[in-house]
Short mmCIF file of C-alpha atoms and ligand atoms in Angstrom, two decimals:
data_model
loop_
_atom_site.label_atom_id
_atom_site.label_comp_id
_atom_site.label_asym_id
_atom_site.label_seq_id
_atom_site.Cartn_x
_atom_site.Cartn_y
_atom_site.Cartn_z
CA MET Y 1 -46.87 -15.41 -53.34
CA ALA Y 2 -46.42 -11.65 -53.16
CA LYS Y 3 -47.59 -11.78 -49.56
CA THR Y 4 -44.88 -14.37 -48.63
CA LEU Y 5 -42.22 -12.34 -50.39
CA PHE Y 6 -43.38 -9.27 -48.55
CA PHE Y 7 -43.25 -11.19 -45.28
CA PHE Y 8 -39.69 -12.37 -45.91
CA LEU Y 9 -38.64 -8.91 -46.99
CA ILE Y 10 -39.92 -7.48 -43.69
CA LEU Y 11 -38.32 -10.33 -41.66
CA PHE Y 12 -34.96 -9.95 -43.46
CA SER Y 13 -34.81 -6.18 -43.13
CA SER Y 14 -35.72 -6.29 -39.44
CA THR Y 15 -32.97 -8.88 -38.65
CA LEU Y 16 -30.60 -6.69 -40.59
CA LEU Y 17 -31.65 -3.73 -38.47
CA ILE Y 18 -31.18 -5.65 -35.24
CA ALA Y 19 -27.75 -6.92 -36.37
CA THR Y 20 -26.57 -3.39 -37.19
CA ALA Y 21 -28.05 -2.10 -33.93
CA ASN Y 22 -26.21 -4.82 -31.94
CA SER Y 23 -22.80 -4.03 -33.42
CA GLN Y 24 -23.31 -0.39 -32.52
CA ILE Y 25 -24.44 -0.73 -28.93
CA PHE Y 26 -22.56 1.66 -26.72
CA SER Y 27 -23.51 0.23 -23.36
CA ARG Y 28 -25.56 -2.62 -21.88
CA SER Y 29 -25.89 -4.44 -18.60
CA LEU Y 30 -24.15 -7.78 -18.43
CA SER Y 31 -24.30 -10.71 -16.02
CA PRO Y 32 -20.94 -11.28 -14.31
CA SER Y 33 -20.98 -14.92 -15.37
CA LYS Y 34 -20.78 -13.80 -19.00
CA LEU Y 35 -17.30 -12.51 -18.19
CA GLY Y 36 -16.46 -15.79 -16.47
CA LEU Y 37 -16.55 -14.17 -13.00
CA LYS Y 38 -17.33 -16.60 -10.20
CA LYS Y 39 -17.16 -15.88 -6.52
CA GLU Y 40 -15.23 -12.90 -5.27
CA LYS Y 41 -12.33 -13.93 -3.01
CA LEU Y 42 -9.89 -12.31 -0.65
CA SER Y 43 -6.16 -12.88 -1.04
CA HIS Y 44 -3.25 -11.92 1.20
CA LEU Y 45 0.15 -11.30 -0.44
CA HIS Y 46 3.30 -10.86 1.58
CA PHE Y 47 6.63 -9.67 0.20
CA TYR Y 48 9.57 -7.35 0.65
CA PHE Y 49 10.15 -4.26 -1.44
CA HIS Y 50 13.77 -3.23 -2.16
CA ASP Y 51 14.27 0.46 -2.86
CA ILE Y 52 17.90 0.87 -3.83
CA VAL Y 53 18.86 4.47 -4.42
CA SER Y 54 22.66 4.15 -4.07
CA GLY Y 55 25.44 2.31 -5.82
CA ARG Y 56 26.04 1.51 -9.48
CA LYS Y 57 22.73 -0.22 -10.05
CA PRO Y 58 20.04 1.79 -8.30
CA THR Y 59 16.44 0.59 -8.71
CA ALA Y 60 14.96 4.02 -7.94
CA LEU Y 61 16.13 7.33 -9.38
CA LYS Y 62 15.35 10.94 -8.66
CA ILE Y 63 14.05 12.08 -12.05
CA ILE Y 64 12.79 15.53 -11.07
CA PRO Y 65 14.66 17.46 -8.36
CA GLU Y 66 13.11 19.65 -5.71
CA ALA Y 67 12.08 23.12 -6.96
CA ALA Y 68 14.57 25.94 -6.43
CA VAL Y 69 12.49 27.36 -3.60
CA THR Y 70 12.29 24.00 -1.86
CA LYS Y 71 15.87 23.00 -2.56
CA ASN Y 72 16.67 22.72 1.16
CA SER Y 73 13.33 21.23 2.15
CA SER Y 74 13.82 18.53 4.73
CA SER Y 75 10.82 16.71 3.20
CA PHE Y 76 12.32 16.81 -0.35
CA PHE Y 77 9.10 18.60 -1.35
CA GLY Y 78 8.65 18.50 -5.11
CA ALA Y 79 11.15 15.73 -5.86
CA VAL Y 80 9.92 12.91 -8.08
CA PHE Y 81 11.46 9.42 -8.16
CA MET Y 82 10.92 6.65 -10.68
CA MET Y 83 11.31 3.08 -9.40
CA ASP Y 84 11.58 -0.43 -10.79
CA ASP Y 85 11.99 -2.09 -7.40
CA PRO Y 86 12.27 -5.82 -6.91
CA LEU Y 87 9.75 -7.58 -4.70
CA THR Y 88 11.02 -10.70 -2.96
CA VAL Y 89 9.66 -13.41 -0.67
CA GLY Y 90 12.22 -12.70 2.06
CA PRO Y 91 14.08 -9.59 3.18
CA GLU Y 92 17.46 -10.68 1.80
CA ALA Y 93 18.65 -9.09 -1.44
CA ASN Y 94 19.17 -12.52 -3.03
CA SER Y 95 15.79 -13.82 -1.92
CA LYS Y 96 13.47 -15.18 -4.64
CA MET Y 97 11.87 -12.41 -6.74
CA VAL Y 98 8.09 -12.51 -6.98
CA GLY Y 99 7.55 -9.27 -8.87
CA LYS Y 100 8.47 -5.66 -9.42
CA ALA Y 101 7.08 -2.37 -8.10
CA GLN Y 102 7.10 -0.06 -11.09
CA GLY Y 103 6.05 3.58 -10.83
CA ILE Y 104 6.54 6.95 -9.26
CA TYR Y 105 6.88 8.27 -5.78
CA ALA Y 106 6.78 12.00 -5.36
CA SER Y 107 7.30 14.13 -2.31
CA ALA Y 108 3.97 15.82 -1.77
CA SER Y 109 4.27 17.15 1.78
CA GLN Y 110 6.08 20.31 2.86
CA THR Y 111 6.14 19.31 6.52
CA GLU Y 112 7.20 15.64 6.55
CA VAL Y 113 8.40 12.99 4.16
CA GLY Y 114 5.05 12.06 2.68
CA PHE Y 115 5.14 10.49 -0.75
CA LEU Y 116 2.42 10.28 -3.34
CA MET Y 117 2.73 6.68 -4.60
CA VAL Y 118 1.55 5.84 -8.08
CA LEU Y 119 2.70 2.36 -9.00
CA ASN Y 120 1.97 -1.08 -10.34
CA PHE Y 121 2.97 -4.30 -8.68
CA ALA Y 122 3.88 -6.52 -11.67
CA PHE Y 123 3.87 -10.11 -10.39
CA MET Y 124 6.01 -12.86 -11.91
CA GLU Y 125 5.48 -15.80 -9.61
CA GLY Y 126 3.09 -18.72 -9.50
CA LYS Y 127 -0.48 -18.24 -10.64
CA TYR Y 128 -0.10 -14.45 -10.37
CA ASN Y 129 2.69 -14.39 -12.94
CA GLY Y 130 1.66 -11.75 -15.49
CA SER Y 131 -1.02 -10.19 -13.28
CA ASN Y 132 -0.74 -6.68 -11.93
CA LEU Y 133 -2.09 -4.57 -9.10
CA SER Y 134 -2.33 -0.77 -9.13
CA VAL Y 135 -1.61 1.33 -6.02
CA LEU Y 136 -2.45 4.94 -5.48
CA GLY Y 137 -1.82 6.28 -2.04
CA ARG Y 138 0.05 8.32 0.52
CA ASN Y 139 3.20 6.99 2.10
CA ALA Y 140 4.69 8.81 5.08
CA VAL Y 141 7.85 6.66 4.90
CA LEU Y 142 9.26 7.65 8.30
CA SER Y 143 6.15 6.62 10.27
CA GLY Y 144 5.29 3.12 11.45
CA VAL Y 145 2.79 1.20 9.34
CA ARG Y 146 1.44 2.97 6.25
CA GLU Y 147 -1.64 2.01 4.37
CA MET Y 148 -2.22 2.54 0.70
CA PRO Y 149 -5.31 1.72 -1.39
CA ILE Y 150 -5.21 -0.88 -4.12
CA VAL Y 151 -7.30 0.73 -6.82
CA GLY Y 152 -7.44 -2.00 -9.45
CA GLY Y 153 -5.66 -4.73 -11.28
CA SER Y 154 -5.30 -6.84 -14.38
CA GLY Y 155 -5.16 -10.54 -15.24
CA LEU Y 156 -6.22 -12.56 -12.18
CA PHE Y 157 -6.58 -9.26 -10.37
CA ARG Y 158 -9.31 -7.81 -12.58
CA PHE Y 159 -11.80 -5.78 -10.52
CA ALA Y 160 -9.31 -5.79 -7.62
CA ARG Y 161 -9.76 -3.53 -4.62
CA GLY Y 162 -8.09 -3.59 -1.27
CA TYR Y 163 -5.17 -2.12 0.62
CA ALA Y 164 -1.48 -2.51 1.15
CA LYS Y 165 0.19 -2.23 4.53
CA ALA Y 166 3.82 -1.15 4.39
CA GLU Y 167 6.32 -1.23 7.25
CA THR Y 168 10.00 -0.37 6.92
CA TYR Y 169 12.13 -3.40 7.58
CA SER Y 170 15.47 -1.63 7.27
CA LEU Y 171 16.67 1.75 6.24
CA ASP Y 172 20.33 2.56 5.70
CA PRO Y 173 20.78 6.11 7.01
CA LYS Y 174 23.95 6.61 4.95
CA THR Y 175 22.70 5.51 1.53
CA GLY Y 176 18.91 5.87 1.89
CA ASP Y 177 18.46 2.27 0.64
CA ALA Y 178 15.34 0.78 2.18
CA ILE Y 179 13.69 -2.63 2.48
CA VAL Y 180 9.96 -2.44 3.20
CA GLU Y 181 7.71 -5.31 4.28
CA TYR Y 182 4.34 -5.36 2.45
CA ASN Y 183 1.10 -7.13 3.39
CA VAL Y 184 -1.46 -6.73 0.63
CA PHE Y 185 -5.13 -7.65 1.18
CA VAL Y 186 -7.10 -7.71 -2.01
CA PHE Y 187 -10.59 -8.73 -3.15
CA HIS Y 188 -10.69 -10.12 -6.68
CA TYR Y 189 -12.35 -12.89 -8.66
C1 NAG C 1 19.94 26.17 0.47
O1 NAG C 1 21.14 25.94 1.22
C2 NAG C 1 22.28 26.46 0.64
C3 NAG C 1 23.48 25.99 1.41
O2 NAG C 1 23.25 26.02 2.81
C4 NAG C 1 22.18 27.97 0.56
O3 NAG C 1 23.33 28.52 -0.06
C5 NAG C 1 20.95 28.36 -0.27
O4 NAG C 1 20.73 29.75 -0.28
C6 NAG C 1 19.69 27.63 0.30
N1 NAG C 1 18.57 27.83 -0.61
C7 NAG C 1 17.37 28.21 -0.23
C8 NAG C 1 16.33 28.37 -1.30
O5 NAG C 1 17.09 28.41 0.96
C1 NAG C 2 6.19 -16.07 -15.93
O1 NAG C 2 5.67 -15.96 -17.25
C2 NAG C 2 6.65 -15.68 -18.22
C3 NAG C 2 5.96 -15.41 -19.55
O2 NAG C 2 4.81 -16.16 -19.70
C4 NAG C 2 7.59 -16.88 -18.30
O3 NAG C 2 8.60 -16.62 -19.25
C5 NAG C 2 8.23 -17.07 -16.94
O4 NAG C 2 9.09 -18.19 -16.95
C6 NAG C 2 7.20 -17.20 -15.85
N1 NAG C 2 7.85 -17.22 -14.56
C7 NAG C 2 7.52 -18.08 -13.58
C8 NAG C 2 8.28 -17.98 -12.31
O5 NAG C 2 6.67 -18.90 -13.69
C1 NAG C 3 1.12 -6.83 -16.25
O1 NAG C 3 2.24 -6.03 -16.47
C2 NAG C 3 3.22 -6.62 -17.31
C3 NAG C 3 4.37 -5.67 -17.46
O2 NAG C 3 4.97 -5.51 -16.24
C4 NAG C 3 2.59 -6.89 -18.67
O3 NAG C 3 3.56 -7.54 -19.49
C5 NAG C 3 1.37 -7.74 -18.54
O4 NAG C 3 0.73 -7.85 -19.81
C6 NAG C 3 0.44 -7.13 -17.53
N1 NAG C 3 -0.67 -8.06 -17.31
C7 NAG C 3 -1.87 -7.89 -17.80
C8 NAG C 3 -2.81 -9.00 -17.50
O5 NAG C 3 -2.22 -6.87 -18.38
#
């Protein structure tokens, strides 16, 4: 009798120990299927980015001006812009919106217009509605095709990696308003 009690006591305390240990595990390896991850796939997204800096309803604003010493810099060195730019299926302003580009572009080159881009594509169309992609890259806006890394994502784009190709579709020299064509290639699950 005492033996059985002792046995149960041991059993009980050891399960208790394991249970406490489990709830306090800091890291462990995990099979991808446990997260519901199936096969990795490659997707291609195509859209137009509207950067409107003029008029009464700009979508991008200069929030930090050039420093005093770079005030006349032809590359706007030091200026920081915040954008909430619409992304549309076609190049027209009234084309169907598929998402927004939300983030910062900052002039990081003293010799040419070279922006540091830190932004999220927040999608609102089809199956990607509510999913986001994060971009961190360099954008020499006056050169031909630029390439920026996709560094991650959320929702359907969890574990995303890839790149975005950007090519200016139109640039109004008077206002600075630009429409940029984007081709995004991204691996995700
Ligand atoms: C910038 O240009 C203005 C007007 O031409 C001039 O007055 C000013 O001294 C310049 N500033 C710098 C830092 O070169
Ligand atoms: C996207 O999702 C939001 C919130 O779930 C919903 O209100 C909206 O209608 C959806 N848009 C499209 C185009 O499906
Ligand atoms: C994506 O970003 C939007 C905001 O733009 C947010 O509401 C949404 O929760 C994000 N999606 C995920 C999966 O985190």
